[in-house]
XYZ file of C-alpha atoms in Angstrom:
401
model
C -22.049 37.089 -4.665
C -25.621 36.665 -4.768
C -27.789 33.870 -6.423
C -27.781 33.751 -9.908
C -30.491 36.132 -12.057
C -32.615 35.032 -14.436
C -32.568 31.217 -13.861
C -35.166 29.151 -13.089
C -34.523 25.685 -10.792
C -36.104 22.788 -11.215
C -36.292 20.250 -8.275
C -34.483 16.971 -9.258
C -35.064 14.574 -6.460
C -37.926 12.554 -8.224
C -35.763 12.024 -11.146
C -32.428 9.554 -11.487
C -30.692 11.950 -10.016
C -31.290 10.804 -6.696
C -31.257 6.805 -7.241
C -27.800 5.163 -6.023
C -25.150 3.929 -8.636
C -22.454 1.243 -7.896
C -19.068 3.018 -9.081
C -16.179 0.605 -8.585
C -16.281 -0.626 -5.315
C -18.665 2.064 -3.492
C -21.949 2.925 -3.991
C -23.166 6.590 -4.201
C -26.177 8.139 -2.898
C -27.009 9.892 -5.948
C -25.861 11.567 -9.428
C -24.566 14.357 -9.005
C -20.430 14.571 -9.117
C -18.155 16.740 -8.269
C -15.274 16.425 -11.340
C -11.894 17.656 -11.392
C -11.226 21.415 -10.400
C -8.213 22.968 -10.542
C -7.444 25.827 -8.111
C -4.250 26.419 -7.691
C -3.681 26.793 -4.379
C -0.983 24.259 -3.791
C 2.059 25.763 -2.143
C 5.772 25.994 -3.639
C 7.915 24.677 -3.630
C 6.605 21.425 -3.143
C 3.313 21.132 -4.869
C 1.984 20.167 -1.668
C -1.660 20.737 -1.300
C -2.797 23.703 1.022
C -1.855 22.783 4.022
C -4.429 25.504 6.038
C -7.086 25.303 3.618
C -7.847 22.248 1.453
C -8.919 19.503 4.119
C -12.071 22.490 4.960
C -12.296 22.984 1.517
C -13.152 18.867 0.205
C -15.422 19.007 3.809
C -17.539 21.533 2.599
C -17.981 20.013 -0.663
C -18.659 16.178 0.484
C -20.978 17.300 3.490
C -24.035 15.180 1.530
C -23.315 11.749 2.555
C -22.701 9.326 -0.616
C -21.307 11.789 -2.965
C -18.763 11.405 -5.426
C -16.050 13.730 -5.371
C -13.213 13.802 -7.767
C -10.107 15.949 -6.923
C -8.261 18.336 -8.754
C -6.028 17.419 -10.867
C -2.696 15.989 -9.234
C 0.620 15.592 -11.097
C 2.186 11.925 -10.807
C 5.715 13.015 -11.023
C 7.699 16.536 -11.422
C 7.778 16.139 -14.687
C 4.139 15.653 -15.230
C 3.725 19.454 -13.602
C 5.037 22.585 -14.978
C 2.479 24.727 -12.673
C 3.937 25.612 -9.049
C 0.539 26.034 -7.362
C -0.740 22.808 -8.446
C -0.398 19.708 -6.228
C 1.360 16.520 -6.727
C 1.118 13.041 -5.093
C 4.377 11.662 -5.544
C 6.424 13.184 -2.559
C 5.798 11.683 1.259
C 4.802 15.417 1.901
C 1.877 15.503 -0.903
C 0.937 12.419 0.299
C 0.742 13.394 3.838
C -1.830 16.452 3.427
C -4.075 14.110 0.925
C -4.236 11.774 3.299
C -5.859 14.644 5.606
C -8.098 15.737 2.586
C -9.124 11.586 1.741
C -9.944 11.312 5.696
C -12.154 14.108 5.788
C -14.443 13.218 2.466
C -14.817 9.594 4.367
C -15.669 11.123 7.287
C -18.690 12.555 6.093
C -19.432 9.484 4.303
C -18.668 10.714 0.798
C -16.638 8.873 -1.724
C -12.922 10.442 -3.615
C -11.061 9.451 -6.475
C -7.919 11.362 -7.015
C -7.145 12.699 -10.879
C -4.266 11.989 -12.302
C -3.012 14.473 -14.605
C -0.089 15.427 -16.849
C 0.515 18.985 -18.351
C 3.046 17.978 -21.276
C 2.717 21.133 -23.733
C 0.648 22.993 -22.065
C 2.761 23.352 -18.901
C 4.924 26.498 -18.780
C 8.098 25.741 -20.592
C 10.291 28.379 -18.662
C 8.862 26.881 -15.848
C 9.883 23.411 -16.583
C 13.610 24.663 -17.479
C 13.722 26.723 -14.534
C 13.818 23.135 -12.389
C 15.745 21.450 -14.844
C 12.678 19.674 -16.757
C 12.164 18.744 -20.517
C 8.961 20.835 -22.008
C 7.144 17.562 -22.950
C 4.290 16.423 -25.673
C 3.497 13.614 -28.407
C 5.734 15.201 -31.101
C 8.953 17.715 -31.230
C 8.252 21.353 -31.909
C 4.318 20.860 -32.415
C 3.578 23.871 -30.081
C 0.217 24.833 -29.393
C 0.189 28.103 -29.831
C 2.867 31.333 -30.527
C 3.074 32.069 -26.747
C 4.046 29.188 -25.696
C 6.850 28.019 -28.936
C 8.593 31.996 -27.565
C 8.154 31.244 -24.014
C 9.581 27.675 -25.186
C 12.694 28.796 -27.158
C 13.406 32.082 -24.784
C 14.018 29.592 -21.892
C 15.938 27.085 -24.603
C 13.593 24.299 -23.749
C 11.810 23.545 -27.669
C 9.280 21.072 -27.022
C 9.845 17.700 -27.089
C 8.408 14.748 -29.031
C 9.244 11.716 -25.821
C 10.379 8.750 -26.527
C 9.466 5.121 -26.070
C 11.559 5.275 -22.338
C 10.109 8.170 -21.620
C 6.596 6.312 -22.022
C 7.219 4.009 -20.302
C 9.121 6.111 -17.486
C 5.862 8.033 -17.211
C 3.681 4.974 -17.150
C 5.738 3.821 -14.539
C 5.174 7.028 -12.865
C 0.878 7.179 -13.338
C 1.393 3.616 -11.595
C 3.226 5.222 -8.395
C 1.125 8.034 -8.066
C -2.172 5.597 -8.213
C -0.468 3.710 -5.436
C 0.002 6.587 -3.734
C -3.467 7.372 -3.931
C -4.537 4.316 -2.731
C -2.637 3.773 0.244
C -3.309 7.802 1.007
C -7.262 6.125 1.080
C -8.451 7.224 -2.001
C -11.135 5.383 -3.750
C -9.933 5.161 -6.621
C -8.236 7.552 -9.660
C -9.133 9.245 -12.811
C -6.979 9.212 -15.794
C -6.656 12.358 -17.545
C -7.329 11.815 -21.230
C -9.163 15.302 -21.461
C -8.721 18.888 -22.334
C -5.696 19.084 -24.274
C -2.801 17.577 -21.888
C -0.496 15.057 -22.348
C -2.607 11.674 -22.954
C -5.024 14.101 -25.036
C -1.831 15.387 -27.458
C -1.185 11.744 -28.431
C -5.036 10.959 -29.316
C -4.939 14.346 -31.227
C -3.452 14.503 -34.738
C -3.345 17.900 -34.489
C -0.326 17.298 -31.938
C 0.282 13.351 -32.905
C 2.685 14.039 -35.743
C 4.812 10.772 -35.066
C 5.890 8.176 -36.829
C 6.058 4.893 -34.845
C 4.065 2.988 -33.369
C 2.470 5.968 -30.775
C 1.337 8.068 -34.347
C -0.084 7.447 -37.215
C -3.344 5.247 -36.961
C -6.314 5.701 -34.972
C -5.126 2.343 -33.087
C -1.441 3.970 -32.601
C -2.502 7.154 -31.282
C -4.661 5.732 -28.554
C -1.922 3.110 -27.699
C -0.374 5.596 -24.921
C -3.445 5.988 -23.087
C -4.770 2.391 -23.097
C -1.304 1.298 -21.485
C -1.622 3.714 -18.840
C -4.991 2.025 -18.099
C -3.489 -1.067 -18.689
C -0.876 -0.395 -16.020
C -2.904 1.297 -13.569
C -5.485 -1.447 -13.592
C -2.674 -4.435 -12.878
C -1.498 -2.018 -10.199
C -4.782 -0.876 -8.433
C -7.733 -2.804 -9.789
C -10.219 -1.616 -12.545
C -12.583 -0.892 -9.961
C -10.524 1.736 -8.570
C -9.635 3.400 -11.950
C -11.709 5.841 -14.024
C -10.906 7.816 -17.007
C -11.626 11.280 -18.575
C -12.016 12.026 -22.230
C -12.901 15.448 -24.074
C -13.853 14.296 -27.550
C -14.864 17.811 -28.772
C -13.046 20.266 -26.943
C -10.886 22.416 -28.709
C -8.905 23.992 -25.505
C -4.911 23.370 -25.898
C -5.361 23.773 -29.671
C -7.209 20.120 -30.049
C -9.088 19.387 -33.430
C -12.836 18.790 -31.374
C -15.211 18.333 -33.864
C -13.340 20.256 -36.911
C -11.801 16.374 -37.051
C -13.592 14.169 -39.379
C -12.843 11.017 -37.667
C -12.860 12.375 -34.064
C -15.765 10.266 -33.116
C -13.757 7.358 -34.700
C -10.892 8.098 -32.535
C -13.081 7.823 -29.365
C -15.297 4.866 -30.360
C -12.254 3.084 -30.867
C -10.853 3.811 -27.725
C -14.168 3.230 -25.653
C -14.101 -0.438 -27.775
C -11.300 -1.105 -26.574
C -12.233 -0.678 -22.586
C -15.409 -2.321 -23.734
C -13.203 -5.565 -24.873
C -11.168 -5.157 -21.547
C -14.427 -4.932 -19.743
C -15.707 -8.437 -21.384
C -12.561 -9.526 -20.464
C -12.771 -8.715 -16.589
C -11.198 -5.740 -16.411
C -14.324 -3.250 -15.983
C -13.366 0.411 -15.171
C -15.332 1.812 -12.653
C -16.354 4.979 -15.035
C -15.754 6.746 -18.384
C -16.028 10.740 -17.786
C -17.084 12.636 -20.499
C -16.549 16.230 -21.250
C -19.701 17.360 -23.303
C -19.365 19.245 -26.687
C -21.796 22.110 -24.749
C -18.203 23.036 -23.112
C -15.057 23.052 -26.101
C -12.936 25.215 -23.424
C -13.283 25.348 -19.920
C -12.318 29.341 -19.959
C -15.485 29.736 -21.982
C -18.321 31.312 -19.657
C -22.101 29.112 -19.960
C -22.776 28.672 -23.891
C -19.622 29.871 -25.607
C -18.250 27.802 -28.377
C -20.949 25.434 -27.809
C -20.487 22.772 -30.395
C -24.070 21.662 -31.947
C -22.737 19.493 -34.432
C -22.125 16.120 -32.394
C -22.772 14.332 -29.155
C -21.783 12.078 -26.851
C -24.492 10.141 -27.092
C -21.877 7.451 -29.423
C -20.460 6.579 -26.338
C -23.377 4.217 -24.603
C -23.653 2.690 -27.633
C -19.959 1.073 -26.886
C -19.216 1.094 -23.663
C -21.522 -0.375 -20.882
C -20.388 0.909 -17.536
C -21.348 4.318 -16.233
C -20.804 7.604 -17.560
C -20.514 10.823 -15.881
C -21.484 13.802 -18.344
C -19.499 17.219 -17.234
C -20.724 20.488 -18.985
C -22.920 23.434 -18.426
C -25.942 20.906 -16.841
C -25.897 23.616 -13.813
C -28.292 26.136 -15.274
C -29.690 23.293 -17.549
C -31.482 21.059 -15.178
C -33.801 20.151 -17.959
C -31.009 18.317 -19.827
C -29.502 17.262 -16.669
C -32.847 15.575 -15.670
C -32.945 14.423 -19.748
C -29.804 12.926 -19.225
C -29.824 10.872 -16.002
C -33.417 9.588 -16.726
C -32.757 8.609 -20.390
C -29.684 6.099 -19.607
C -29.638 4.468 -16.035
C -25.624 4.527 -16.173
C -25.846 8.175 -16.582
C -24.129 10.635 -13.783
C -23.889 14.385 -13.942
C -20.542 16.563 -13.325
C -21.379 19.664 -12.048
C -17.996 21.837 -11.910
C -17.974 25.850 -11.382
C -21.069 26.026 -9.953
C -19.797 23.310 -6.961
C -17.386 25.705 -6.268
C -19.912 28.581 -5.273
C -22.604 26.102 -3.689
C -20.803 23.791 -1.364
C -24.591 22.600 -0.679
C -25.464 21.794 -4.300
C -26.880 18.321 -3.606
C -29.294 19.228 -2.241
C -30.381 23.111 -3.982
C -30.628 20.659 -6.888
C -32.741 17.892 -5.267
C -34.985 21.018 -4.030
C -34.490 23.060 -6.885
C -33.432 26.289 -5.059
C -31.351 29.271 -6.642
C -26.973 28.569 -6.856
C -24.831 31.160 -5.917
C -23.048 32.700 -8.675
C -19.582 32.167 -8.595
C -16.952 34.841 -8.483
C -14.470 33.560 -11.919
C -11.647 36.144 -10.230
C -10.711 34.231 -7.361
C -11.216 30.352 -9.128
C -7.445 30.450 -9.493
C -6.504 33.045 -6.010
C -3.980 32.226 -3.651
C -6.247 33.092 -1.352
C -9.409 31.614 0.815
C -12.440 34.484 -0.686
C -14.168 31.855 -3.159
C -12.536 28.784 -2.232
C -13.748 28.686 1.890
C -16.478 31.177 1.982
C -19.379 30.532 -0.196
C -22.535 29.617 1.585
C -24.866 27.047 1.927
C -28.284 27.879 0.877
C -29.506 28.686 4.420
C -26.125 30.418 5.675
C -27.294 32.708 1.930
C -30.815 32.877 2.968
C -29.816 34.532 6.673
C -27.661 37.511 5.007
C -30.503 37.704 3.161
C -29.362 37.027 -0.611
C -33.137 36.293 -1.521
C -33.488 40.276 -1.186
C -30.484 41.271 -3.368
């Protein structure tokens, strides 16, 4: 895996990037976060994250003191999974291993806040039925695609529109697992409003077919995901809680920008945490996935989608923002970004996973490693535990390749 061809760094350290940002309650060294990565490397049964590997892994990646690391995602409750290799934080043994992982981020003086995340349709639905769960989403039989409605009906679990105690039994259940989180010694959480899962299908009216007061309106399709903030925020604090949106991605069959009133959908949303913000409840963050990224499978610049922005979003809410999408070969934009808005922070996600040491290759501007896409998913520890820093590179000589 040598460094990437055909890409040109530029050295960010005079730039925002490197000026400190208050985020909730801790202040971070610089701008450059590491978001949400899935890896699946959680064991089953259990969900229990890797007991051997994941402590080294979350070391390697916090080793610059003051950065902000945000996990992968982490299902509240059994329900909210569907994927065996995932973790959890509900269970005393989940709970025990993140505490580990938490310990070992603070120890090297970095900062983590723990993603909360549930699958509903896009979990596997024979899966689900397998351990006696309901294939969950905002409306009955809405499926996202023609895999998963025969996967869905071959295991005789149809998916499922839930109902108002199911809301609240999963609101209940985001509140437990942000306790968890907490007491594990987490910084705070990140609610998953992104990418097509669960919170996602009930802003979408592509999946929002419903009828009461969760469908309908703009204002009734956000209501799910503004009273898991409002419940996670009585529970923990806004300081501790963050939030993830996706406004133009398309992956899990989501509208993106082929929805006239997308934008609408968001600025209302983001108003709303604005008017909670006036009120005293300030989140510590909004994350943002860009419309340069519609589907994380994409590789760099597919489905790019040049017809909006995020930009909207500062406009409305005042707090920081963390951009997430392609900025890794871009530092142009990235340096754009951070020095054009003082809230601004910059996600950096595949590209953390093959440069452990990415602080500071981009405060220096030196080459990134490419990353090996075959093993992001790999029950095993080739590209999760042994990517190099740039010197470790630099000795088996990866400047020659």
């Amino acid at each position: 895996m040598p460094f990437v061809k055909d890409f040109k760094p530029i050295a960010l350290k005079d730039t925002n990037m490197f000026k400190p940002i208050k985020i909730g309650n801790t202040e971070v060294a610089h701008r450059v976060v590491m978001p949400p990565l899935t890896r699946m490397r959680a064991h089953h049964p259990g969900n229990v994250p890797n007991k051997e590997w994941a402590v080294e892994y979350y070391k390697q990646r916090s080793q610059r003191p003051g950065t902000m690391i945000i996990t992968e995602g982490a299902f509240p409750c059994a329900q909210a999974g569907g994927y065996d290799n995932a973790p959890g934080i509900w269970s005393e043994e989940q709970v025990a291993e993140w505490t580990k992982i938490f310990k070992a981020i603070h120890d090297n003086k970095s900062f983590v806040w723990v993603q909360l995340w549930v699958l509903g349709r896009q979990a596997f639905p024979d899966t689900l039925a397998r351990d006696g769960l309901r294939y969950d989403s905002a409306s009955d039989e809405v499926y996202m695609d023609k895999e998963s409605e025969e996967k869905a009906k071959k295991s005789n679990n149809p998916q499922h529109g839930i109902t108002k105690d199911e809301i609240k039994q999963y609101i209940k259940d985001y509140v437990q697992a942000a306790k968890n989180s907490i007491a594990a010694g987490a910084d705070g959480v990140e609610i998953h409003s992104a990418n097509g899962y669960l919170l996602n299908q009930f802003l979408d009216p592509i999946s929002n077919k419903r009828t009461d007061e969760y469908g309908g309106s703009i204002e009734n399709r956000a209501r799910f995901t503004l009273e898991v903030v409002d419940a996670i925020v009585d529970a923990i604090g806004p300081e501790k809680t963050g939030i993830r949106f996706s406004p133009y991605g398309t992956f899990g069959t989501m509208s993106g920008g082929a929805e006239p009133l997308i934008v609408a959908q968001y600025a209302y949303v983001l108003g709303e945490l604005e008017k909670r913000a006036k009120a005293g409840k300030k989140l510590a963050f909004v994350h943002l996935v860009e419309p340069r990224v519609t589907n994380p499978f994409f590789t760099e610049g597919q489905g790019e989608y040049k017809d909006g922005t995020n930009d909207f979003a500062y406009s409305i809410w005042t707090g920081p923002i963390i951009r997430a999408g392609n900025y890794a070969l871009h530092p142009e934009i990235a340096k754009e970004h951070v020095n054009n808005d003082d809230r601004t922070l910059i996600g950096y996600g595949r590209f953390f996973i093959a440069n452990p040491d990415i602080v500071d290759r981009i405060e220096k501007g030196l080459p990134l490693n490419k990353y090996d896409r075959d093993t992001f998913y790999a029950m095993t520890t080739e590209g999760y535990l042994d990517y190099p820093t740039y010197d470790e590179a630099i000795k088996m000589g990866w400047d020659k390749q």
